[in-house]
XYZ file of C-alpha atoms in Angstrom:
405
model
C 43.994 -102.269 49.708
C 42.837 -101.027 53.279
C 41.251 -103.120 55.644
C 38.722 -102.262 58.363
C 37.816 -104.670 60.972
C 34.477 -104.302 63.335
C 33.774 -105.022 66.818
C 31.064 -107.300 67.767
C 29.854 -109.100 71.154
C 27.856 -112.098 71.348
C 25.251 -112.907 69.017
C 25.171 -109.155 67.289
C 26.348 -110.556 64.227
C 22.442 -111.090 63.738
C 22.416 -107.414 63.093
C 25.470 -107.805 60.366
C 24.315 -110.194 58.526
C 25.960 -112.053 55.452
C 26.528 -108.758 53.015
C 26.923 -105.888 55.735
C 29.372 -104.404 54.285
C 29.087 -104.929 50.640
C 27.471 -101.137 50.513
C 30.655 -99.695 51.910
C 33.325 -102.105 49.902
C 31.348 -101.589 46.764
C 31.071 -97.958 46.716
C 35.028 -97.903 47.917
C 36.627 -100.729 46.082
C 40.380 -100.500 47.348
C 38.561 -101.019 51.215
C 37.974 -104.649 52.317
C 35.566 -105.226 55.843
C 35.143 -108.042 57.749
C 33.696 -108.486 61.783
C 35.421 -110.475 64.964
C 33.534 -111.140 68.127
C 35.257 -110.753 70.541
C 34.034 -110.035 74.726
C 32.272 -106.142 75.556
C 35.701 -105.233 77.294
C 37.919 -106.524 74.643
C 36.175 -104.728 72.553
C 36.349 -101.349 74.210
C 40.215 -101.924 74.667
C 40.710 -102.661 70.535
C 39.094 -99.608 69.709
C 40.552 -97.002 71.929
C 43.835 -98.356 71.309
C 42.924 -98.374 67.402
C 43.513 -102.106 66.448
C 39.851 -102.189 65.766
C 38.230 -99.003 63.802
C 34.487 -99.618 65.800
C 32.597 -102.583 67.702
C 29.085 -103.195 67.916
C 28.321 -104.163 71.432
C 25.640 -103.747 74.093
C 25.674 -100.938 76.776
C 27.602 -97.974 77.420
C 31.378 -97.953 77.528
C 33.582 -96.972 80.081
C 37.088 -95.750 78.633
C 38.245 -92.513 77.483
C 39.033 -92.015 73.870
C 36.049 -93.618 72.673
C 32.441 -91.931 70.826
C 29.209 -93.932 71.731
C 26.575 -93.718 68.810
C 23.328 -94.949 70.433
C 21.281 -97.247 67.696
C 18.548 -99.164 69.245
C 17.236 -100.804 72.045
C 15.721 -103.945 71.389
C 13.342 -106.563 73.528
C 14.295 -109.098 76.367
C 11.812 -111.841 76.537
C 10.736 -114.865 78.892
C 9.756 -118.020 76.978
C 7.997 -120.289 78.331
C 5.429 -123.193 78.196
C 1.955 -122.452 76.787
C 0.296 -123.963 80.308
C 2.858 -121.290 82.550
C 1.136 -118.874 84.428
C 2.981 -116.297 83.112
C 2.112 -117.016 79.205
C -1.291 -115.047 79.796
C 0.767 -112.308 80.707
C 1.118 -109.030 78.169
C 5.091 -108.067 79.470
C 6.854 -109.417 82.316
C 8.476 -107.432 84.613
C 11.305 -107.857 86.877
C 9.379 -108.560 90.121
C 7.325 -111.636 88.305
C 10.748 -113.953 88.361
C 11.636 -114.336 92.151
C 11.440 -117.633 92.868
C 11.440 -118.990 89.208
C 13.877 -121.528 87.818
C 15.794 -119.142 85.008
C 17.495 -120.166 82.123
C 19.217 -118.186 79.324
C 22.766 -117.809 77.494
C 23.027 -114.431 78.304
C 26.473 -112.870 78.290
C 28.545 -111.050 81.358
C 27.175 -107.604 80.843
C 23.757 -108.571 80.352
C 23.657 -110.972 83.366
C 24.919 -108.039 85.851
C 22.077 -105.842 84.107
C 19.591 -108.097 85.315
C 21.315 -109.043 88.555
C 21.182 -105.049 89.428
C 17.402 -104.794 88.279
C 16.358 -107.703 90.567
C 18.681 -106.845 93.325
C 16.811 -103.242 93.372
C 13.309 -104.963 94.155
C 15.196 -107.123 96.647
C 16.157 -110.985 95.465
C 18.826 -112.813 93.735
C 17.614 -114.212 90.184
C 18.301 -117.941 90.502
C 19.587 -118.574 87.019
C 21.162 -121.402 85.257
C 23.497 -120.489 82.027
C 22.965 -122.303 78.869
C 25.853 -122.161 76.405
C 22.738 -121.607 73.341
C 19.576 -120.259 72.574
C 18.853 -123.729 71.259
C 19.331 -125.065 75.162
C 17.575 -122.475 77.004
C 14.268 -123.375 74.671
C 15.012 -127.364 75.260
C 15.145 -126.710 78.977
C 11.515 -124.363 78.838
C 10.340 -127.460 76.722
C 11.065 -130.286 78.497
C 11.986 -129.331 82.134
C 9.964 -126.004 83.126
C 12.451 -123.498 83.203
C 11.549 -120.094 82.063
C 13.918 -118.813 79.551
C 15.875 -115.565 78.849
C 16.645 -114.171 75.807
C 16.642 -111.269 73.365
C 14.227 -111.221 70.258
C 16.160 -111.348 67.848
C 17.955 -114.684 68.525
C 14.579 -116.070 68.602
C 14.614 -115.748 64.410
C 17.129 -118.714 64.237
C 15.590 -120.697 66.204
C 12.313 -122.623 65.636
C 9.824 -121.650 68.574
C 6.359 -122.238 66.909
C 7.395 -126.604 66.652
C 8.665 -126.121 70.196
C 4.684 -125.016 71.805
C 6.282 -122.170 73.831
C 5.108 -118.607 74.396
C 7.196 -115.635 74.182
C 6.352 -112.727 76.327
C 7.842 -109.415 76.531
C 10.329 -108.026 79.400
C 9.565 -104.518 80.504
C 12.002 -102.467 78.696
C 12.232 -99.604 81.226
C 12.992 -102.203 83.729
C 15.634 -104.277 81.850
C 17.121 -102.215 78.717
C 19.080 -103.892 76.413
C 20.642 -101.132 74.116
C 22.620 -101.488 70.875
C 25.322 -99.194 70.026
C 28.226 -98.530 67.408
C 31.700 -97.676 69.465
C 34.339 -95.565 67.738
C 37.854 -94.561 68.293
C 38.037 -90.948 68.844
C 40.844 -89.907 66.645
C 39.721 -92.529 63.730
C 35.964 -90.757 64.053
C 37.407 -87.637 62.299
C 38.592 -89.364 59.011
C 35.175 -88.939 56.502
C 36.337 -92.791 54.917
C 35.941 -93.624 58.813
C 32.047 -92.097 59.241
C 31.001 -93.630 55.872
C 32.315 -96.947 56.314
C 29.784 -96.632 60.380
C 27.169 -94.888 58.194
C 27.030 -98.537 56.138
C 27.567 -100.247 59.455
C 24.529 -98.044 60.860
C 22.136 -98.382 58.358
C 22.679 -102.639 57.563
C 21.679 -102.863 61.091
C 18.681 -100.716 61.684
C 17.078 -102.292 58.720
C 18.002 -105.831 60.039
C 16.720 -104.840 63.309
C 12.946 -103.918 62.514
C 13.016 -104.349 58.467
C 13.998 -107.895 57.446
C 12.638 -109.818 60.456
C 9.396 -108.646 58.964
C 9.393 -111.140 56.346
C 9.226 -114.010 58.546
C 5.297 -113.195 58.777
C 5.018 -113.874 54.603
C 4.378 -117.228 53.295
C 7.345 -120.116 52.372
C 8.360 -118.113 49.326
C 9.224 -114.961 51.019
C 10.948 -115.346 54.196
C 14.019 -113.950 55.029
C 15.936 -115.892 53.111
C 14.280 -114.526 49.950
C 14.942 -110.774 51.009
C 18.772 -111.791 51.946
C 18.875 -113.143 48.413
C 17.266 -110.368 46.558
C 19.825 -107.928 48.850
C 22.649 -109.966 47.638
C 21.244 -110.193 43.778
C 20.761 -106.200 43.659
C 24.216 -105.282 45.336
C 26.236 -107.356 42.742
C 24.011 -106.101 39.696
C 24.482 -102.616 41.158
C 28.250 -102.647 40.588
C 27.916 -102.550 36.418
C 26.143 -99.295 37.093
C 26.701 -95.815 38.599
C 24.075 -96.052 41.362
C 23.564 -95.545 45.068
C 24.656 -98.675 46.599
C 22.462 -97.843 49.984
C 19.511 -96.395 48.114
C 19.712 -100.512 45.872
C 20.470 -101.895 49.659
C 17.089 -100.364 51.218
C 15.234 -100.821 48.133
C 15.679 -104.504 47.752
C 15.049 -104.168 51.992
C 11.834 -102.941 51.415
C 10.737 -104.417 47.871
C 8.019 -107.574 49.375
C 6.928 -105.423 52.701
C 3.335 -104.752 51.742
C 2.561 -108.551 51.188
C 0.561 -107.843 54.491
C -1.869 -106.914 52.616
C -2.233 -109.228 49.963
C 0.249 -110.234 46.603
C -1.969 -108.471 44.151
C -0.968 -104.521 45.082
C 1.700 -105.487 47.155
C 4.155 -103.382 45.183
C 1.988 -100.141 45.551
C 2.105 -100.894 49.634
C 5.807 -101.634 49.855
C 6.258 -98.408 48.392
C 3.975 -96.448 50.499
C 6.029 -98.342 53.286
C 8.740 -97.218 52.175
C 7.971 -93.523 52.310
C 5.810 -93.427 55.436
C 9.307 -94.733 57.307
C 10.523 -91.497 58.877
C 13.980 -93.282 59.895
C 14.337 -93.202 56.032
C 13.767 -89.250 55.793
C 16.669 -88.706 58.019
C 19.365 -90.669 55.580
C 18.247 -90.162 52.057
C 16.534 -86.343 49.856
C 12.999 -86.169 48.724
C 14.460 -87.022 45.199
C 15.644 -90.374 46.466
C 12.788 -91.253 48.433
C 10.743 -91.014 45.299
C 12.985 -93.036 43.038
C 13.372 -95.923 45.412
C 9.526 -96.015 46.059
C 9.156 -96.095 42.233
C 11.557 -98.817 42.004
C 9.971 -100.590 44.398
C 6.772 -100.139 42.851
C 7.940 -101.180 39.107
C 9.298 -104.145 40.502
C 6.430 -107.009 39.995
C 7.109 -109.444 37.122
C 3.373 -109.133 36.183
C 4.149 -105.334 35.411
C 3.974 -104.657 31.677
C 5.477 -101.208 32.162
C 9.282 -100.749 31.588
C 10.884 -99.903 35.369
C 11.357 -96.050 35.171
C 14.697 -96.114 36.682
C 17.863 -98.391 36.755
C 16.810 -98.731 40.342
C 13.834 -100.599 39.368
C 15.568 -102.523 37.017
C 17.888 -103.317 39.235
C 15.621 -104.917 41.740
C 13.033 -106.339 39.502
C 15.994 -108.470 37.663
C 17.172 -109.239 41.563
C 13.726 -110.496 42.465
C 13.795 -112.948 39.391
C 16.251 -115.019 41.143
C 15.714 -117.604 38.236
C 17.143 -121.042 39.959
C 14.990 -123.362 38.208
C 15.291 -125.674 41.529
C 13.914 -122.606 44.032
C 11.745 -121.480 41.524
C 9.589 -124.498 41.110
C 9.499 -125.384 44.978
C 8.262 -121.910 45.809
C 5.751 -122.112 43.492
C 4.656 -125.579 44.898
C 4.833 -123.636 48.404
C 2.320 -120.625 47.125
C 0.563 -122.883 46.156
C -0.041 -124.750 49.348
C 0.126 -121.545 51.149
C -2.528 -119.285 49.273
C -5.150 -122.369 48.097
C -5.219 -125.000 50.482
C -8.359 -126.336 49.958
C -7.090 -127.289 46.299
C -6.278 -131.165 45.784
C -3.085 -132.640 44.660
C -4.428 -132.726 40.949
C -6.161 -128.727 40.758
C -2.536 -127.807 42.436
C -0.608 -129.380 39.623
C -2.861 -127.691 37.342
C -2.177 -123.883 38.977
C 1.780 -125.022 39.446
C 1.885 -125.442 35.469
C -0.560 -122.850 34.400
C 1.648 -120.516 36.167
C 4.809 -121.610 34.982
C 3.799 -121.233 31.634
C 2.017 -117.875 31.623
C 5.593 -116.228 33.670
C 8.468 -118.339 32.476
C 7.416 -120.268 29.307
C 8.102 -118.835 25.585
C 5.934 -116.107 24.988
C 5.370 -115.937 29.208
C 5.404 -112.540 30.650
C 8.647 -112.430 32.527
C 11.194 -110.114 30.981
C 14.872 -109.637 31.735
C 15.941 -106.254 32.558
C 19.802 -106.325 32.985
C 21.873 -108.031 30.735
C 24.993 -108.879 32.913
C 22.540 -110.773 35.309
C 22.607 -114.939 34.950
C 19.399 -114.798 34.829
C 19.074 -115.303 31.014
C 21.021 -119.138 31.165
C 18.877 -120.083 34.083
C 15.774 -119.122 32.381
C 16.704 -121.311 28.995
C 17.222 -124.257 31.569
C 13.699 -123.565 33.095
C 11.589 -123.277 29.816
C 13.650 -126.582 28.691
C 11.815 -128.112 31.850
C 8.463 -126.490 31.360
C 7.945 -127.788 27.919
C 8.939 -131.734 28.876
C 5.660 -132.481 30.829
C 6.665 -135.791 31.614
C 9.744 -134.142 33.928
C 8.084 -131.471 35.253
C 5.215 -133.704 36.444
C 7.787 -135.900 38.004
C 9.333 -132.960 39.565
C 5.978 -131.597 40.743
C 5.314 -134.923 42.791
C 8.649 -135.038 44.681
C 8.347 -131.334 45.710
C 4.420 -131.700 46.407
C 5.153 -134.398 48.822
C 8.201 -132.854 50.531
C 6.221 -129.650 51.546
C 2.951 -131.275 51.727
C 4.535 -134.086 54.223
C 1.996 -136.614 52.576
C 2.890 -140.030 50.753
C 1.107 -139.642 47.815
């Protein structure tokens, strides 16, 4: 077995995530990935001297021996209060901070970035350091401060409970690039580019695909699209399949619920295939198969998926855990017909179990190495004792509802 190890600075293990590299290890099983964060400088040092293969960091690099693959840039931000002057603001630039009590965990390359863009327009950003993202939104909260920070760390942490705004820095003023950095020699070997074409592609679809879902209701946040991600890549290895085409599929598979569940399939697909950054990594043949998939992917369908692709996805999307199953029903529930009572709720929660998941229900398994099967035995075992899943009902009803009943 072979071992490659990447690069990453501070905090760009958002762009990783959990299965990064099960695309690369799965379509070369005797390779084995992992990440280490480690400082932008160590970084550049580990990979022109070879101990690591590639980092992920932020910036350009200064050493010889190295190749800079530019990715993204993504957004700085200012949070702040809801009653700060600068919340009716569209994008803050630079000159709008003098004289403002700063806050932000922002690391050693990013603070001389923004030291050098103030310093041009003639003041000294007066700026306290916060170990967390966590701290710098306490101290916006509580104390006044207005907070630094990039976008993306803004998905782990709660900012709607905290009643702050989030406003824009101008990117042309304060650029906060993303880019892959590679060891000249080790760039040449082809197991080398695919293992940074995995690397590439996890993190331009965690960048501006999967944050997406956090505008969907309970049941499909980003936790559901990790999971499905996760589902798909292990059914993927009992077939001879893609393993990026499954990735972006499962990526994509819930996108169009921003316009409604009932034809959300048909939009995810169109999504799909209107995304030109797609065009550049997969043929015309693919692009058609994973919109397909995507399409053929609704429980509700009574069409056979075309492809293995579909089926692949669809049986990820099942996800039967009888547990997460019945408290995201209870949260559609709440979600899509809130002016039902407690009672007309119950009634939807069990008319809907039984028409997908009951004997007879419309649900059907597509791959037969998937758990699913067991967990759905377990489920129908609950559906048909009323007495339990009424009991069951209450408890989650009350949790997400936050109402003694």
């Amino acid at each position: 077995h072979h071992h490659f190890t990447l690069g990453i600075t501070s905090t760009l293990d958002f762009f990783l995530g959990e299965h990064a590299f099960d695309m690369f290890c799965r379509a070369h099983p005797t390779y084995t990935a992992s990440f280490a964060e480690y400082t932008h400088s160590v970084c550049e040092t580990y990979v022109s001297n070879g101990f690591l293969v590639a980092a992920l960091t932020y910036g350009s690099v200064s050493r010889p021996g190295l190749e800079l693959l530019p990715l993204f840039k993504r957004q700085w931000v200012c949070v702040m209060t809801k009653d700060s002057p600068l919340a009716q603001r569209n994008v803050i630039h630079i000159q709008d901070l003098k004289g403002m009590r700063l806050v932000g965990s922002v690391n050693p390359c990013s603070l001389q970035t923004l030291h050098d863009a103030c310093k041009k327009i003639g003041f000294v950003p007066n700026i306290y350091l916060a170990d967390d993202t966590l701290t710098t939104l306490h101290l916006c909260s509580e104390h006044g401060y207005i907070g630094i920070t990039t976008d993306h760390l803004l998905f782990r942490a709660s900012i709607q409970n905290l009643h702050l705004a989030m406003i824009p820095i101008s990117i042309d003023e304060f650029p906060y690039p993303i880019n892959l950095i590679v060891n000249s020699e080790l760039f040449k070997q082809k197991i080398v580019q695919d293992f940074l074409s995995c690397v590439k592609h996890v993190a331009l679809l965690r960048q501006s695909i999967i944050p997406q879902y956090t505008n969907f209701d309970k049941a499909h946040q980003i936790d559901h699209v990790e999971k499905v991600i996760e589902e798909s890549l292990k059914l993927a290895t009992h077939y001879e399949v893609d393993y990026s085409m499954v990735y972006v599929i499962a990526a994509y598979h819930d996108l169009g619920l921003y316009e409604g569940r009932e034809f959300h399939h048909i939009t995810s697909g169109k999504v799909l295939l209107a995304d030109e950054t797609l065009w550049r990594w997969f043929t015309d043949e693919q692009l058609l198969q994973m919109k397909e998939a995507i399409e053929d992917h609704r429980a509700s369908n009574k069409q056979a998926p075309r492809t293995i692709y579909g089926m692949i996805v669809a049986e990820a999307d099942r996800i039967i855990d009888p547990e997460v199953t019945l408290r995201r029903t209870v949260q559609y529930g709440l979600s899509h017909y809130p002016e039902m009572d407690k009672e007309e709720q119950y009634a939807r929660f069990r008319k809907h179990l039984t028409e997908k998941y009951a004997e007879g229900g419309y649900l059907t398994l597509w791959i037969p190495q998937s758990d699913n099967a067991g967990r759905l035995a377990e489920l129908r075992q609950l559906i048909a004792d009323e007495k339990k899943l009424c009991r069951v009902f209450n408890k989650i009803y009350e949790e997400e509802n936050n109402t003694v009943l």
